[in-house]
Amino acid sequence: MCSAGANMGKELGKDMKSKTRMKKVNPNIDRGWAWMVVLSSFLVHLLVMGSQMALGILNLEWLEEFNQSRGLTAWVSSLSMGITLIVGPIIGLFINTCGCRKTAIIGGFLTSLGWVLSAFAPNVHFLFFSFGVTAGIGSGMVYLPAVVIVGQYFQKRRALAQGLSTTGTGFGTFLITVLLKYLCRELGWRNAMIIQGAITLNLCACGALMRPLAHDEEPLKDHEESAGDPEDVKEGTLLNADAVKASRELHEGEEGTASENTAVSWSKEETSNDIFINDMNKLSIMKTLTHMTVAIRSGFFAWYSSYFGTSSLFTNKVFVAFVFWALLAYCSFVIPFIHLPEIVEMYGLTEQNNIFPLTSIIAIVHIFGKVILGFLGDLPCVSAWNVFIASNVTMGVSILILPLMHVYSSLALVCALIGFSSGYFSLMPVVTEDLVGIKQLANAYGIIICANGISALLGPPFAGWIYDITQKYDYSFYVCGLLYMVGIVCLLLEPCLQSKDQQSKKLSGSQES
């Protein structure tokens, strides 16, 4: 019997090893559930970033309702956009400890709560906290996981997958702009925000779709540990031997004729089973607490080392230049969405803009720009970094010349250029991953969007402040466009900032390909 139990233990170890070999490659990389993750990220961009790009509609309503200056009122939308991105490094800590799914679900609830609370705002200052802070933090807790989870699920088609998912921003800008216009006209802006808050609650469902990729790999690690440790195999053999021995004693007890002895044995067995179940429950609780503690500690140390350790991201000079670009660039992209409705009114183009809004032109062309630039970034003969640089140059020039356009057709052309070139957002996670690697993507991209958030936070109020002084938006576009060009110069320094090791790796990689 003992030899039989030992044989059973050996067969169990062989089965575990065979399962380990079978599960080395995850079947959801670049296919399967990966496309559901793309759908989830697409909807997050539609509901979060799309609604923020449509805040120009609500900005006009707030100006009329509260009679405050343009600079002060612009802080509401700027806080929402800015905090969504500024909290990136902190959200990176949440992702390292809790995972993308839980972080996104909590963020979806906070975003919806912020929209609903803002409907009852008595003044602009209340909107700073209800919409700017609450909805901003919630949006950040959904946005970063939506970008990181796509990078985890794709290897060969990263740029295309990111491009498809981020097209949700364009669709959202177009759809939510039309929706908010209709709701504000028919029901008022307060009811419009309540309805939009209810729609935004769907972000929790989007977060539920972000199934962690490591879920299929955790059993693999457990099997490897148990199969590779001889003490665990020995322990499993002894357990099987004890089970065989217990079944033999039970069989002998059944052959006995004394019913009292049988009843006593059954009662003893039930008592031992109860004790065993209680011990297992205690062990499972202790195991769960241990896993949670280890996960939190490892997540925190990974987050801390990324910013302050010897392997800090800031030791990468190209990444530091990338952060400087992010600090200077994003304000130029946000300003047209916030102030275009007012520019249209100043130039007397309201009727034409009502037929086909300029922000909708940016949103529609933005969709095609992300897909096309993402497709180009995946081509083996094209460098994603070069596509990224060219798109930024086009964007900066378009921002600079926009104030010179006083006719609807010329404004529409420049807005189309802004929409297409802003498709570089689909390449940002790809370029970031190429710079730091997939393991550091959550923390690195958190820093990048934090820099974007600071830029978005200061850009629109700065433009509104310049308008209050000069009664013109021209100078704000010129200043922000020049700052954008300075950021592009930081990107052009990439060959000079690369270390010799990085250049040798690139050369060896190109020779192998």
Coordinates of C-alpha atoms in Angstrom, one line a residue:
M1 CA 0.0 0.0 0.0
C2 CA 2.8 2.4 0.9
S3 CA 4.5 1.7 -2.4
A4 CA 1.3 2.3 -4.2
G5 CA 1.0 5.7 -2.4
A6 CA 4.6 6.6 -3.4
N7 CA 3.8 5.7 -7.0
M8 CA 0.7 7.9 -6.9
G9 CA 2.9 10.8 -5.6
K10 CA 5.4 10.3 -8.4
E11 CA 2.6 10.3 -11.0
L12 CA 1.2 13.5 -9.5
G13 CA 4.6 15.2 -9.8
K14 CA 4.9 14.1 -13.4
D15 CA 1.4 15.5 -14.2
M16 CA 2.4 18.8 -12.6
K17 CA 5.6 19.1 -14.6
S18 CA 3.7 18.2 -17.8
K19 CA 1.1 20.9 -17.1
T20 CA 4.0 23.4 -16.4
R21 CA 5.5 22.7 -19.8
M22 CA 2.1 23.1 -21.5
K23 CA 1.4 26.5 -19.9
K24 CA 4.6 28.3 -20.7
V25 CA 3.1 30.4 -23.5
N26 CA 0.0 32.5 -22.6
P27 CA -2.7 32.0 -25.2
N28 CA -4.1 35.5 -24.8
I29 CA -1.0 37.4 -26.0
D30 CA -1.8 39.3 -29.2
R31 CA -5.1 37.3 -29.5
G32 CA -8.1 36.0 -27.6
W33 CA -9.0 38.1 -24.6
A34 CA -6.4 40.7 -25.6
W35 CA -9.0 42.2 -28.0
M36 CA -11.6 42.4 -25.2
V37 CA -9.0 44.4 -23.3
V38 CA -8.6 46.7 -26.3
L39 CA -12.4 47.1 -26.3
S40 CA -12.4 48.0 -22.6
S41 CA -9.6 50.5 -23.1
F42 CA -11.5 52.0 -26.1
L43 CA -14.6 52.6 -24.0
V44 CA -12.5 54.1 -21.2
H45 CA -10.9 56.6 -23.6
L46 CA -14.4 57.3 -25.0
L47 CA -16.0 58.0 -21.6
V48 CA -13.0 59.7 -19.8
M49 CA -10.9 61.5 -22.3
G50 CA -13.7 62.1 -24.8
S51 CA -15.9 63.8 -22.1
Q52 CA -12.9 66.0 -21.0
M53 CA -12.3 67.1 -24.5
A54 CA -16.0 68.2 -24.7
L55 CA -15.8 70.4 -21.6
G56 CA -15.8 73.5 -23.8
I57 CA -19.6 73.2 -23.9
L58 CA -19.9 73.2 -20.2
N59 CA -17.4 75.9 -19.8
L60 CA -19.7 78.3 -21.7
E61 CA -22.6 77.3 -19.4
W62 CA -20.5 77.9 -16.3
L63 CA -19.5 81.3 -17.6
E64 CA -23.1 82.3 -18.1
E65 CA -24.3 80.7 -14.8
F66 CA -21.7 82.0 -12.3
N67 CA -20.6 85.3 -14.0
Q68 CA -16.9 84.7 -13.2
S69 CA -13.8 85.5 -15.2
R70 CA -12.7 83.3 -18.0
G71 CA -9.4 82.6 -16.2
L72 CA -11.1 81.4 -13.0
T73 CA -13.8 79.4 -14.8
A74 CA -11.2 77.6 -17.0
W75 CA -9.6 76.2 -13.8
V76 CA -12.5 73.8 -13.5
S77 CA -11.8 71.9 -16.7
S78 CA -8.1 72.4 -16.2
L79 CA -8.2 70.8 -12.8
S80 CA -10.2 67.8 -14.1
M81 CA -7.8 67.3 -17.0
G82 CA -4.7 68.0 -15.0
I83 CA -5.5 65.9 -12.0
T84 CA -6.5 63.0 -14.2
L85 CA -2.9 62.9 -15.5
I86 CA -1.0 64.3 -12.4
V87 CA -2.0 61.4 -10.2
G88 CA -0.3 59.0 -12.6
P89 CA 2.7 58.1 -10.3
I90 CA 0.3 57.4 -7.4
I91 CA -1.9 55.3 -9.6
G92 CA 1.2 53.4 -10.6
L93 CA 1.5 52.4 -7.0
F94 CA -2.1 51.2 -7.0
I95 CA -1.5 49.2 -10.1
N96 CA 1.6 47.5 -8.6
T97 CA -0.3 46.5 -5.5
C98 CA -4.0 46.0 -6.5
G99 CA -3.8 45.4 -10.2
C100 CA -5.4 47.2 -13.1
R101 CA -8.9 45.7 -12.6
K102 CA -9.6 46.8 -9.0
T103 CA -8.0 50.3 -9.6
A104 CA -10.2 50.9 -12.7
I105 CA -13.4 49.8 -10.9
I106 CA -12.8 52.2 -8.0
G107 CA -11.9 55.0 -10.4
G108 CA -15.1 54.5 -12.4
F109 CA -17.2 54.9 -9.3
L110 CA -15.4 58.1 -8.3
T111 CA -15.7 59.6 -11.7
S112 CA -19.4 59.1 -11.8
L113 CA -19.7 60.5 -8.3
G114 CA -17.9 63.6 -9.3
W115 CA -20.2 64.3 -12.3
V116 CA -23.3 63.9 -10.2
L117 CA -22.1 66.0 -7.3
S118 CA -21.2 68.8 -9.7
A119 CA -24.8 69.1 -10.9
F120 CA -25.6 70.6 -7.5
A121 CA -22.7 73.2 -7.5
P122 CA -23.7 76.6 -6.0
N123 CA -20.6 78.3 -7.4
V124 CA -17.4 77.8 -9.3
H125 CA -15.3 77.0 -6.2
F126 CA -17.6 74.0 -5.5
L127 CA -16.8 72.7 -9.0
F128 CA -13.1 72.8 -8.2
F129 CA -13.5 70.0 -5.7
S130 CA -16.5 68.1 -7.0
F131 CA -15.5 68.0 -10.7
G132 CA -11.9 69.0 -10.7
V133 CA -10.6 66.9 -7.8
T134 CA -13.2 64.0 -7.4
A135 CA -13.9 63.3 -11.0
G136 CA -10.2 64.0 -11.9
I137 CA -8.8 61.5 -9.4
G138 CA -11.4 58.9 -10.6
S139 CA -10.6 59.5 -14.2
G140 CA -6.9 59.0 -13.5
M141 CA -7.6 55.7 -11.7
V142 CA -9.3 54.4 -14.9
Y143 CA -7.1 56.0 -17.6
L144 CA -3.7 54.7 -16.6
P145 CA -4.8 51.0 -16.1
A146 CA -6.5 51.2 -19.6
V147 CA -3.2 52.1 -21.2
V148 CA -1.0 49.7 -19.2
I149 CA -3.2 46.6 -19.6
V150 CA -3.1 46.9 -23.4
G151 CA 0.7 47.0 -23.3
Q152 CA 0.8 43.9 -21.2
Y153 CA -1.4 41.9 -23.6
F154 CA 0.3 42.8 -26.8
Q155 CA 3.9 42.3 -28.1
K156 CA 3.8 42.2 -32.0
R157 CA 0.9 44.7 -32.5
R158 CA 1.5 47.1 -29.7
A159 CA 1.2 50.3 -31.7
L160 CA -1.9 49.2 -33.6
A161 CA -3.6 48.0 -30.4
Q162 CA -2.9 51.2 -28.6
G163 CA -4.0 53.2 -31.7
L164 CA -7.3 51.3 -31.8
S165 CA -8.0 51.7 -28.1
T166 CA -7.1 55.4 -28.0
T167 CA -9.4 56.2 -30.9
G168 CA -12.1 56.2 -28.2
T169 CA -11.0 59.7 -27.4
G170 CA -12.0 60.9 -30.9
F171 CA -15.3 59.1 -30.9
G172 CA -16.0 60.3 -27.3
T173 CA -15.2 63.9 -28.2
F174 CA -17.5 63.8 -31.2
L175 CA -20.4 61.9 -29.5
I176 CA -20.2 63.6 -26.1
T177 CA -20.0 67.0 -27.6
V178 CA -23.2 66.4 -29.5
L179 CA -24.8 64.8 -26.4
L180 CA -23.9 67.6 -24.0
K181 CA -25.0 70.3 -26.5
Y182 CA -28.4 68.6 -26.8
L183 CA -28.9 67.9 -23.1
C184 CA -27.8 71.5 -22.1
R185 CA -30.2 73.0 -24.6
E186 CA -33.2 70.7 -23.7
L187 CA -32.7 70.0 -19.9
G188 CA -30.1 72.5 -18.7
W189 CA -26.4 71.8 -17.7
R190 CA -27.2 70.5 -14.3
N191 CA -29.5 67.7 -15.6
A192 CA -27.0 67.1 -18.3
M193 CA -24.2 66.4 -15.8
I194 CA -26.4 63.9 -13.9
I195 CA -27.2 62.0 -17.0
Q196 CA -23.5 62.0 -18.0
G197 CA -22.6 60.8 -14.5
A198 CA -25.0 57.8 -15.0
I199 CA -23.4 57.0 -18.3
T200 CA -19.9 57.3 -16.8
L201 CA -20.7 54.6 -14.3
N202 CA -20.2 52.1 -17.1
L203 CA -16.5 52.6 -16.4
C204 CA -16.8 50.0 -13.7
A205 CA -17.9 47.5 -16.3
C206 CA -14.9 48.4 -18.4
G207 CA -12.6 47.9 -15.4
A208 CA -14.1 44.4 -14.9
L209 CA -13.0 43.4 -18.4
M210 CA -9.3 44.1 -17.5
R211 CA -8.6 40.6 -16.5
P212 CA -5.0 40.4 -15.2
L213 CA -2.7 38.5 -17.5
A214 CA -0.8 37.1 -14.5
H215 CA -3.9 35.2 -13.5
D216 CA -3.0 32.4 -15.9
E217 CA 0.6 32.5 -14.8
E218 CA 0.3 32.2 -11.1
P219 CA -0.7 28.5 -11.1
L220 CA 2.3 28.0 -13.4
K221 CA 4.7 29.4 -10.7
D222 CA 3.0 27.4 -8.0
H223 CA 3.4 24.2 -10.1
E224 CA 7.0 24.9 -10.7
E225 CA 7.7 25.4 -7.0
S226 CA 5.9 22.4 -5.9
A227 CA 7.3 20.2 -8.7
G228 CA 10.8 21.4 -8.2
D229 CA 11.0 21.1 -4.4
P230 CA 11.7 17.4 -3.3
E231 CA 10.3 18.1 0.2
D232 CA 6.9 19.1 -1.3
V233 CA 6.9 15.9 -3.4
K234 CA 7.8 13.8 -0.3
E235 CA 5.1 15.5 1.6
G236 CA 2.5 14.8 -1.1
T237 CA 3.7 11.1 -1.1
L238 CA 3.2 10.8 2.7
L239 CA -0.3 12.4 2.4
N240 CA -1.3 9.8 -0.3
A241 CA 0.1 7.0 1.9
D242 CA -1.9 8.2 4.9
A243 CA -5.0 8.4 2.7
V244 CA -4.5 4.8 1.5
K245 CA -3.9 3.7 5.1
A246 CA -7.0 5.4 6.3
S247 CA -9.1 3.8 3.5
R248 CA -7.7 0.4 4.5
E249 CA -8.7 0.8 8.1
L250 CA -12.1 2.0 7.1
H251 CA -12.5 -1.1 5.0
E252 CA -11.5 -3.4 7.9
G253 CA -13.9 -1.5 10.2
E254 CA -16.8 -2.2 7.7
E255 CA -15.9 -5.9 7.8
G256 CA -16.3 -6.0 11.6
T257 CA -19.6 -7.2 13.0
A258 CA -19.9 -4.9 16.0
S259 CA -22.2 -1.9 15.0
E260 CA -21.1 0.0 18.1
N261 CA -17.5 0.0 17.0
T262 CA -18.6 1.2 13.6
A263 CA -20.6 4.1 15.1
V264 CA -17.7 5.1 17.2
S265 CA -15.3 5.1 14.2
W266 CA -17.7 7.2 12.2
S267 CA -18.1 9.7 15.0
K268 CA -14.3 9.9 15.3
E269 CA -13.9 10.4 11.6
E270 CA -16.5 13.2 11.6
T271 CA -14.8 14.9 14.5
S272 CA -11.4 14.7 12.8
N273 CA -12.9 16.0 9.6
D274 CA -14.4 19.0 11.4
I275 CA -11.0 19.7 13.0
F276 CA -9.3 19.4 9.6
I277 CA -11.8 21.8 8.0
N278 CA -11.3 24.4 10.8
D279 CA -7.5 24.1 10.4
M280 CA -7.8 24.5 6.6
N281 CA -10.0 27.6 7.0
K282 CA -7.4 29.2 9.4
L283 CA -4.6 28.3 7.0
S284 CA -6.4 29.8 4.0
I285 CA -7.0 33.0 5.9
M286 CA -3.4 33.2 6.9
K287 CA -2.3 32.4 3.4
T288 CA -4.5 35.2 2.0
L289 CA -3.2 37.7 4.5
T290 CA 0.4 36.7 3.7
H291 CA -0.2 37.0 -0.1
M292 CA -1.8 40.5 0.4
T293 CA 1.1 41.6 2.6
V294 CA 3.7 40.3 0.1
A295 CA 1.9 41.9 -2.8
I296 CA 1.7 45.3 -1.1
R297 CA 5.3 45.2 0.0
S298 CA 6.6 44.1 -3.4
G299 CA 4.4 46.6 -5.3
F300 CA 5.6 49.4 -3.0
F301 CA 9.3 48.5 -3.4
A302 CA 9.0 48.2 -7.2
W303 CA 7.3 51.6 -7.3
Y304 CA 9.9 53.2 -4.9
S305 CA 12.9 51.8 -6.8
S306 CA 11.5 53.1 -10.1
Y307 CA 11.6 56.7 -8.7
F308 CA 14.3 56.8 -6.1
G309 CA 16.4 53.6 -6.3
T310 CA 19.6 52.8 -8.1
S311 CA 17.5 51.6 -11.1
S312 CA 15.6 54.9 -11.1
L313 CA 13.9 55.9 -14.3
F314 CA 15.5 59.3 -14.1
T315 CA 19.0 57.8 -14.8
N316 CA 17.7 57.3 -18.3
K317 CA 18.6 60.6 -20.0
V318 CA 16.4 60.1 -23.0
F319 CA 13.5 59.4 -20.7
V320 CA 14.2 62.7 -18.8
A321 CA 14.1 64.6 -22.1
F322 CA 10.8 62.9 -22.9
V323 CA 9.4 64.1 -19.5
F324 CA 10.5 67.7 -20.4
W325 CA 8.7 67.4 -23.7
A326 CA 5.5 66.2 -21.9
L327 CA 5.7 69.2 -19.5
L328 CA 5.7 71.7 -22.4
A329 CA 3.6 70.0 -25.0
Y330 CA 0.2 69.1 -23.6
C331 CA -1.1 72.6 -22.9
S332 CA -0.9 73.3 -26.6
F333 CA -3.1 70.3 -27.4
V334 CA -5.7 71.1 -24.7
I335 CA -6.2 74.9 -25.4
P336 CA -8.0 74.5 -28.8
F337 CA -10.6 72.2 -27.2
I338 CA -11.3 74.6 -24.3
H339 CA -11.3 77.9 -26.2
L340 CA -12.4 77.1 -29.7
P341 CA -16.1 77.7 -29.0
E342 CA -15.3 81.2 -27.8
I343 CA -13.0 81.9 -30.8
V344 CA -15.8 80.8 -33.1
E345 CA -18.1 83.3 -31.4
M346 CA -15.5 86.1 -31.6
Y347 CA -15.0 85.6 -35.4
G348 CA -18.7 85.4 -36.1
L349 CA -18.7 81.8 -37.3
T350 CA -21.3 80.4 -35.0
E351 CA -23.8 79.4 -37.7
Q352 CA -21.2 77.5 -39.7
N353 CA -19.7 75.9 -36.5
N354 CA -23.2 74.7 -35.5
I355 CA -23.5 72.9 -38.8
F356 CA -20.2 71.1 -38.3
P357 CA -18.3 72.0 -35.1
L358 CA -14.5 72.5 -35.3
T359 CA -14.0 70.3 -32.3
S360 CA -15.8 67.5 -34.1
I361 CA -13.5 67.9 -37.0
I362 CA -10.5 67.5 -34.7
A363 CA -12.2 64.4 -33.1
I364 CA -13.0 62.7 -36.3
V365 CA -9.6 63.2 -38.0
H366 CA -8.0 62.3 -34.6
I367 CA -9.5 58.8 -35.0
F368 CA -7.9 58.2 -38.4
G369 CA -4.7 59.7 -37.2
K370 CA -4.3 57.3 -34.3
V371 CA -5.0 54.2 -36.4
I372 CA -2.8 55.3 -39.3
L373 CA 0.1 56.4 -37.1
G374 CA -0.2 53.2 -35.0
F375 CA -0.1 51.1 -38.2
L376 CA 3.0 53.0 -39.4
G377 CA 4.6 52.5 -36.0
D378 CA 4.3 48.7 -36.2
L379 CA 6.0 48.5 -39.6
P380 CA 9.5 46.9 -39.4
C381 CA 10.9 49.5 -41.9
V382 CA 9.6 52.5 -39.9
S383 CA 10.8 53.8 -36.6
A384 CA 8.0 54.6 -34.1
W385 CA 10.2 57.3 -32.6
N386 CA 10.6 59.1 -36.0
V387 CA 6.8 58.9 -36.6
F388 CA 6.3 60.4 -33.2
I389 CA 8.7 63.3 -33.9
A390 CA 7.2 64.1 -37.3
S391 CA 3.7 64.2 -35.8
N392 CA 4.8 66.5 -33.0
V393 CA 6.4 69.0 -35.5
T394 CA 3.1 69.1 -37.5
M395 CA 1.2 69.7 -34.3
G396 CA 3.4 72.5 -33.1
V397 CA 3.2 74.3 -36.5
S398 CA -0.6 74.0 -36.6
I399 CA -1.0 75.5 -33.1
L400 CA 1.2 78.5 -34.1
I401 CA -0.8 79.3 -37.3
L402 CA -4.3 78.7 -35.9
P403 CA -4.8 82.3 -34.7
L404 CA -4.0 83.5 -38.2
M405 CA -7.1 81.8 -39.7
H406 CA -10.2 83.9 -39.6
V407 CA -12.3 82.0 -42.2
Y408 CA -14.2 78.8 -41.3
S409 CA -12.6 76.8 -44.1
S410 CA -9.0 77.7 -43.1
L411 CA -9.8 77.0 -39.4
A412 CA -11.3 73.6 -40.4
L413 CA -8.1 72.7 -42.3
V414 CA -5.9 73.6 -39.4
C415 CA -8.1 71.7 -37.0
A416 CA -7.9 68.7 -39.3
L417 CA -4.1 68.9 -39.1
I418 CA -4.3 69.2 -35.3
G419 CA -6.6 66.1 -35.2
F420 CA -4.4 64.0 -37.4
S421 CA -1.0 64.9 -35.8
S422 CA -2.4 64.4 -32.3
G423 CA -2.7 60.8 -33.2
Y424 CA 0.8 60.5 -31.8
F425 CA -0.9 59.7 -28.5
S426 CA -1.2 56.1 -29.8
L427 CA 2.6 56.0 -30.0
M428 CA 3.3 57.4 -26.5
P429 CA 2.9 54.0 -24.7
V430 CA 5.0 52.3 -27.4
V431 CA 7.8 54.8 -27.3
T432 CA 7.8 54.8 -23.5
E433 CA 8.0 51.0 -23.4
D434 CA 10.9 51.1 -25.9
L435 CA 12.7 53.4 -23.6
V436 CA 12.2 51.7 -20.2
G437 CA 10.8 48.1 -20.9
I438 CA 7.4 46.5 -20.1
K439 CA 8.1 46.0 -16.4
Q440 CA 8.6 49.8 -15.8
L441 CA 5.8 50.8 -18.2
A442 CA 3.2 51.6 -15.4
N443 CA 5.6 53.8 -13.4
A444 CA 7.2 55.4 -16.5
Y445 CA 3.9 56.2 -18.2
G446 CA 2.6 57.5 -14.9
I447 CA 5.4 60.0 -14.8
I448 CA 4.8 61.0 -18.5
I449 CA 1.0 61.6 -18.0
C450 CA 1.8 63.4 -14.7
A451 CA 4.0 65.9 -16.7
N452 CA 1.1 66.2 -19.3
G453 CA -1.2 66.9 -16.4
I454 CA 0.9 69.7 -15.1
S455 CA 0.9 71.2 -18.6
A456 CA -2.8 70.7 -19.0
L457 CA -3.5 72.2 -15.6
L458 CA -1.6 75.4 -16.3
G459 CA -2.3 75.8 -20.0
P460 CA -6.0 76.8 -20.3
P461 CA -6.0 79.2 -17.3
F462 CA -2.9 80.8 -18.7
A463 CA -4.6 81.3 -22.0
G464 CA -7.7 82.7 -20.2
W465 CA -5.5 85.0 -18.2
I466 CA -3.8 86.4 -21.3
Y467 CA -7.2 86.9 -22.9
D468 CA -8.4 88.9 -19.8
I469 CA -5.5 91.2 -20.3
T470 CA -5.3 91.5 -24.1
Q471 CA -8.8 90.6 -25.1
K472 CA -7.2 88.3 -27.7
Y473 CA -6.4 84.6 -27.7
D474 CA -3.7 85.1 -30.4
Y475 CA -0.8 85.6 -27.9
S476 CA -1.7 82.5 -25.8
F477 CA -1.6 80.3 -28.9
Y478 CA 1.7 81.8 -30.0
V479 CA 3.3 81.3 -26.5
C480 CA 2.1 77.8 -26.1
G481 CA 3.1 76.9 -29.7
L482 CA 6.7 78.2 -29.0
L483 CA 6.8 76.1 -25.8
Y484 CA 5.7 73.1 -27.8
M485 CA 8.6 73.7 -30.2
V486 CA 11.0 73.8 -27.2
G487 CA 9.7 70.4 -26.1
I488 CA 10.3 69.0 -29.6
V489 CA 13.9 70.2 -29.4
C490 CA 14.3 68.1 -26.3
L491 CA 13.1 65.1 -28.3
L492 CA 15.5 65.8 -31.1
L493 CA 18.4 65.5 -28.6
E494 CA 17.7 61.8 -28.3
P495 CA 20.8 60.6 -30.3
C496 CA 23.1 62.8 -28.2
L497 CA 21.6 61.7 -24.9
Q498 CA 21.7 57.9 -25.6
S499 CA 24.5 56.1 -23.8
K500 CA 27.0 54.0 -25.6
D501 CA 25.4 50.8 -24.4
Q502 CA 22.0 51.8 -25.7
Q503 CA 23.5 52.7 -29.1
S504 CA 25.4 49.4 -29.3
K505 CA 22.2 47.5 -28.5
K506 CA 20.4 49.4 -31.3
L507 CA 23.1 48.6 -33.8
S508 CA 23.2 44.9 -32.9
G509 CA 19.4 44.7 -33.1
S510 CA 19.4 46.3 -36.6
Q511 CA 22.1 43.9 -37.8
E512 CA 20.2 40.9 -36.5
S513 CA 17.0 42.1 -38.2

